[in-house]
Short mmCIF file of C-alpha atoms in Angstrom, two decimals:
data_model
loop_
_atom_site.label_atom_id
_atom_site.label_comp_id
_atom_site.label_asym_id
_atom_site.label_seq_id
_atom_site.Cartn_x
_atom_site.Cartn_y
_atom_site.Cartn_z
CA MET A 80 125.58 141.89 80.59
CA LYS A 81 124.10 138.38 80.24
CA LEU A 82 120.51 138.11 80.64
CA SER A 83 119.29 135.62 83.33
CA SER A 84 117.85 132.32 81.71
CA ILE A 85 114.66 133.15 83.56
CA PHE A 86 112.49 131.97 80.45
CA ALA A 87 114.92 129.33 79.02
CA CYS A 88 111.79 127.26 78.45
CA VAL A 89 109.79 129.62 76.11
CA LEU A 90 110.57 127.41 72.97
CA THR A 91 110.92 124.23 74.26
CA ALA A 92 108.02 123.85 76.43
CA ALA A 93 105.83 125.86 74.01
CA VAL A 94 106.36 123.99 70.78
CA THR A 95 105.09 120.84 72.33
CA SER A 96 101.55 122.15 72.93
CA ALA A 97 100.53 125.01 70.41
CA ALA A 98 97.52 125.41 68.73
CA LEU A 99 98.58 125.99 65.47
CA PRO A 100 97.13 128.27 63.10
CA THR A 101 95.80 127.09 59.73
CA GLU A 102 97.52 128.30 56.66
CA ASP A 103 95.07 130.64 55.18
CA SER A 104 94.37 131.94 58.79
CA THR A 105 96.49 135.06 58.74
CA GLN A 106 94.93 138.61 58.30
CA LYS A 107 97.15 141.20 56.91
CA ALA A 108 97.99 143.37 59.53
CA THR A 109 98.61 147.05 58.57
CA LYS A 110 101.54 148.90 60.13
CA LEU A 111 100.93 149.15 63.74
CA ALA A 112 103.30 151.52 65.32
CA THR A 113 106.14 154.04 64.48
CA THR A 114 106.56 154.82 68.11
CA LYS A 115 108.46 152.97 70.87
CA ILE A 116 107.36 152.21 74.50
CA THR A 117 107.93 154.63 77.40
CA TRP A 118 109.09 152.82 80.60
CA THR A 119 108.73 154.53 83.92
CA GLY A 120 110.16 152.84 86.87
CA GLN A 121 112.92 152.88 89.30
CA VAL A 122 116.69 152.49 88.24
CA LYS A 123 117.97 153.02 91.57
CA HIS A 124 116.43 151.57 94.86
CA GLY A 125 115.17 154.51 96.93
CA GLU A 126 115.05 157.17 94.20
CA ALA A 127 112.43 158.59 92.12
CA ASN A 128 110.94 156.87 89.01
CA VAL A 129 112.70 158.10 85.64
CA SER A 130 111.25 157.53 82.24
CA ILE A 131 113.16 155.94 79.21
CA THR A 132 111.75 155.54 75.74
CA GLY A 133 112.73 152.62 73.37
CA THR A 134 112.38 149.06 72.93
CA ALA A 135 112.39 146.67 76.05
CA GLU A 136 116.17 145.83 74.91
CA GLU A 137 117.13 149.36 74.33
CA ILE A 138 115.78 150.56 77.80
CA TYR A 139 117.33 147.54 79.55
CA ASN A 140 120.85 148.79 78.12
CA GLN A 141 119.97 152.40 79.08
CA ILE A 142 119.17 151.23 82.61
CA ILE A 143 122.37 149.30 83.46
CA VAL A 144 124.51 152.33 81.87
CA ILE A 145 122.90 154.35 84.70
CA ASN A 146 122.84 151.53 87.28
CA PRO A 147 125.04 148.54 86.45
CA ASN A 148 123.86 146.57 89.48
CA TYR A 149 120.19 147.17 88.40
CA GLY A 150 119.44 143.51 88.23
CA ASN A 151 120.20 142.70 91.67
CA GLU A 152 118.82 145.70 93.13
CA LEU A 153 115.76 146.02 91.53
CA GLY A 154 115.87 143.45 88.43
CA TRP A 155 114.63 139.85 88.48
CA ASN A 156 117.88 138.83 90.56
CA SER A 157 116.41 141.13 93.59
CA HIS A 158 114.05 140.28 96.52
CA HIS A 159 111.82 143.31 95.34
CA SER A 160 111.49 141.78 91.94
CA SER A 161 107.86 141.02 90.93
CA VAL A 162 109.18 138.58 88.38
CA LYS A 163 109.28 134.85 89.66
CA ARG A 164 110.88 132.09 87.77
CA ARG A 165 107.82 131.50 85.08
CA GLU A 166 106.88 128.11 84.24
CA LEU A 167 104.70 128.09 81.01
CA GLU A 168 102.40 125.16 81.96
CA LEU A 169 101.35 127.49 84.55
CA ILE A 170 100.28 130.60 82.38
CA GLU A 171 96.56 129.79 82.38
CA LYS A 172 96.50 130.17 86.17
CA ARG A 173 98.11 133.85 85.93
CA ALA A 174 95.44 136.77 86.67
CA THR A 175 97.13 138.76 84.26
CA THR A 176 96.03 137.20 80.98
CA SER A 177 92.84 136.55 79.43
CA ASN A 178 91.65 133.55 77.27
CA ASP A 179 90.60 136.44 74.55
CA TRP A 180 93.26 135.61 71.87
CA THR A 181 93.32 134.87 68.51
CA CYS A 182 95.91 133.42 65.92
CA ALA A 183 93.99 134.98 62.87
CA TYR A 184 96.09 138.40 63.07
CA GLY A 185 99.36 139.35 61.81
CA ASN A 186 102.17 137.78 59.71
CA ASP A 187 104.47 135.13 60.75
CA VAL A 188 107.51 135.81 62.79
CA ILE A 189 110.43 133.91 64.42
CA ALA A 190 109.31 132.43 67.46
CA GLU A 191 112.80 132.35 68.92
CA SER A 192 112.88 136.11 68.34
CA VAL A 193 109.81 136.86 70.14
CA GLY A 194 111.13 134.86 72.94
CA VAL A 195 114.29 137.31 73.01
CA GLY A 196 111.62 140.41 73.19
CA ILE A 197 109.97 138.74 76.08
CA ARG A 198 112.99 138.03 78.08
CA TYR A 199 113.82 141.89 77.78
CA LEU A 200 110.59 142.63 78.81
CA TYR A 201 110.72 140.55 82.09
CA SER A 202 114.01 142.29 82.70
CA ILE A 203 112.52 145.66 83.03
CA ALA A 204 109.47 144.28 84.94
CA ASN A 205 109.59 146.51 87.70
CA GLY A 206 108.37 149.85 85.55
CA ASP A 207 105.36 150.52 83.55
CA CYS A 208 105.05 150.20 79.65
CA SER A 209 103.21 153.14 77.92
CA ALA A 210 100.82 153.52 74.60
CA PRO A 211 99.04 156.56 73.52
CA PRO A 212 95.34 157.07 73.24
CA GLY A 213 93.51 155.14 70.52
CA SER A 214 90.07 153.55 69.80
CA PRO A 215 88.69 150.12 68.85
CA GLY A 216 89.88 148.98 65.61
CA ALA A 217 92.26 151.87 65.64
CA GLY A 218 94.65 151.33 68.76
CA GLY A 219 97.20 153.56 69.84
CA CYS A 220 100.25 151.22 69.08
CA THR A 221 103.81 151.30 70.56
CA VAL A 222 106.52 148.74 69.65
CA SER A 223 107.71 147.22 72.99
CA SER A 224 110.34 144.78 71.31
CA CYS A 225 111.41 144.11 67.64
CA ASN A 226 114.01 141.38 67.39
CA SER A 227 114.85 140.38 63.87
CA GLY A 228 111.86 141.51 62.35
CA ALA A 229 109.73 140.04 65.18
CA GLY A 230 107.85 142.59 67.10
CA ILE A 231 105.76 142.86 70.40
CA PHE A 232 103.34 145.62 70.09
CA LEU A 233 101.17 146.88 73.00
CA CYS A 234 98.10 148.93 71.52
CA ASN A 235 95.76 151.16 73.48
CA ASP A 236 91.94 150.81 72.61
CA SER A 237 91.18 153.70 75.44
CA SER A 238 90.89 157.27 74.80
CA ASN A 239 93.21 157.78 77.82
CA GLU A 240 97.03 156.82 77.45
CA LEU A 241 97.75 153.54 78.77
CA HIS A 242 100.09 152.45 81.41
CA THR A 243 100.70 148.84 82.11
CA ALA A 244 103.02 146.84 84.08
CA CYS A 245 105.88 145.47 81.36
CA LEU A 246 105.33 142.39 83.55
CA VAL A 247 101.78 142.05 82.07
CA VAL A 248 102.72 142.78 78.71
CA ALA A 249 105.37 139.91 78.74
CA ASP A 250 102.68 137.74 80.34
CA ASN A 251 100.39 138.34 77.24
CA ALA A 252 102.98 137.96 74.64
CA VAL A 253 103.79 134.43 76.35
CA GLU A 254 100.08 133.36 76.19
CA VAL A 255 100.20 134.39 72.22
CA LEU A 256 103.59 132.61 71.85
CA ILE A 257 102.27 129.30 73.40
CA ASN A 258 98.97 129.23 71.69
CA CYS A 259 99.89 130.56 68.27
CA GLN A 260 102.47 128.53 66.64
CA SER A 261 103.36 126.60 63.46
CA SER A 262 106.76 124.80 62.67
CA THR A 263 108.13 124.34 59.27
CA TYR A 264 110.93 121.50 58.40
CA ALA A 265 113.96 123.44 57.33
CA GLY A 266 116.23 120.33 56.14
CA GLY A 267 118.18 117.62 58.28
CA ASN A 268 117.26 117.97 61.86
CA SER A 269 116.03 121.51 61.86
CA TRP A 270 112.70 122.95 62.02
CA THR A 271 111.68 126.74 62.12
CA THR A 272 108.68 127.75 64.41
CA ASN A 273 106.84 130.86 63.74
CA THR A 274 104.02 132.55 65.53
CA HIS A 275 101.65 135.66 65.21
CA GLY A 276 98.52 136.84 67.01
CA GLN A 277 96.60 139.11 69.42
CA ILE A 278 95.24 138.91 72.95
CA PHE A 279 92.99 141.20 74.66
CA SER A 280 93.28 142.43 78.22
CA LEU A 281 90.65 141.37 80.74
CA ASP A 282 88.76 144.49 79.97
CA ARG A 283 89.22 144.71 76.55
CA SER A 284 90.82 148.27 76.91
CA TRP A 285 94.18 147.23 75.29
CA ASN A 286 95.74 144.21 73.82
CA VAL A 287 99.26 142.89 72.83
CA ILE A 288 100.01 141.72 69.07
CA LEU A 289 102.66 139.53 67.99
CA ASN A 290 103.49 140.72 64.30
CA ARG A 291 106.15 141.94 61.76
CA CYS A 292 108.18 144.97 62.92
#
């Protein structure tokens, strides 16, 4: 099933106004997670919530096996959807993200691959994403997306299991994507855009990281 182009401007708008990380700003990030997110939400309107574990893409693909009409009933094409067409220039006005982000964490990944993961997170935005208990500096992390080595990690700094809307995870990943980019000339008319970084929630109890997976 073809995903809607709800985030067609992820790369074109972001590369024009990014705060570029300096060449030596990257911290060597340790392996963050070996587990994948567990998504909990409705697959069919009016039915009980179900829980599915996987990356956002794997979860979406499992959902549409159960309900091929999910996108129209509960996904971003539905009038029940909490996802509206997202315009990147409005990201700073969203209440779901903070200004507490840094480009000095993680290792370079291809921005386009992160964009793919973000689109899948928005495709399952009617449910919650989870992460296990952790502590500050030793967060309990889950992989919410891993595309071509580019990971979006949800990390929990609280002693309680984290459940937060997948929509919010996606919004925070976009915030890092916009603010932490660098482009490298790849010959001809081609450029490669990389990104990495970390953003904390408004209460600093959890964070989202773009890093290698």
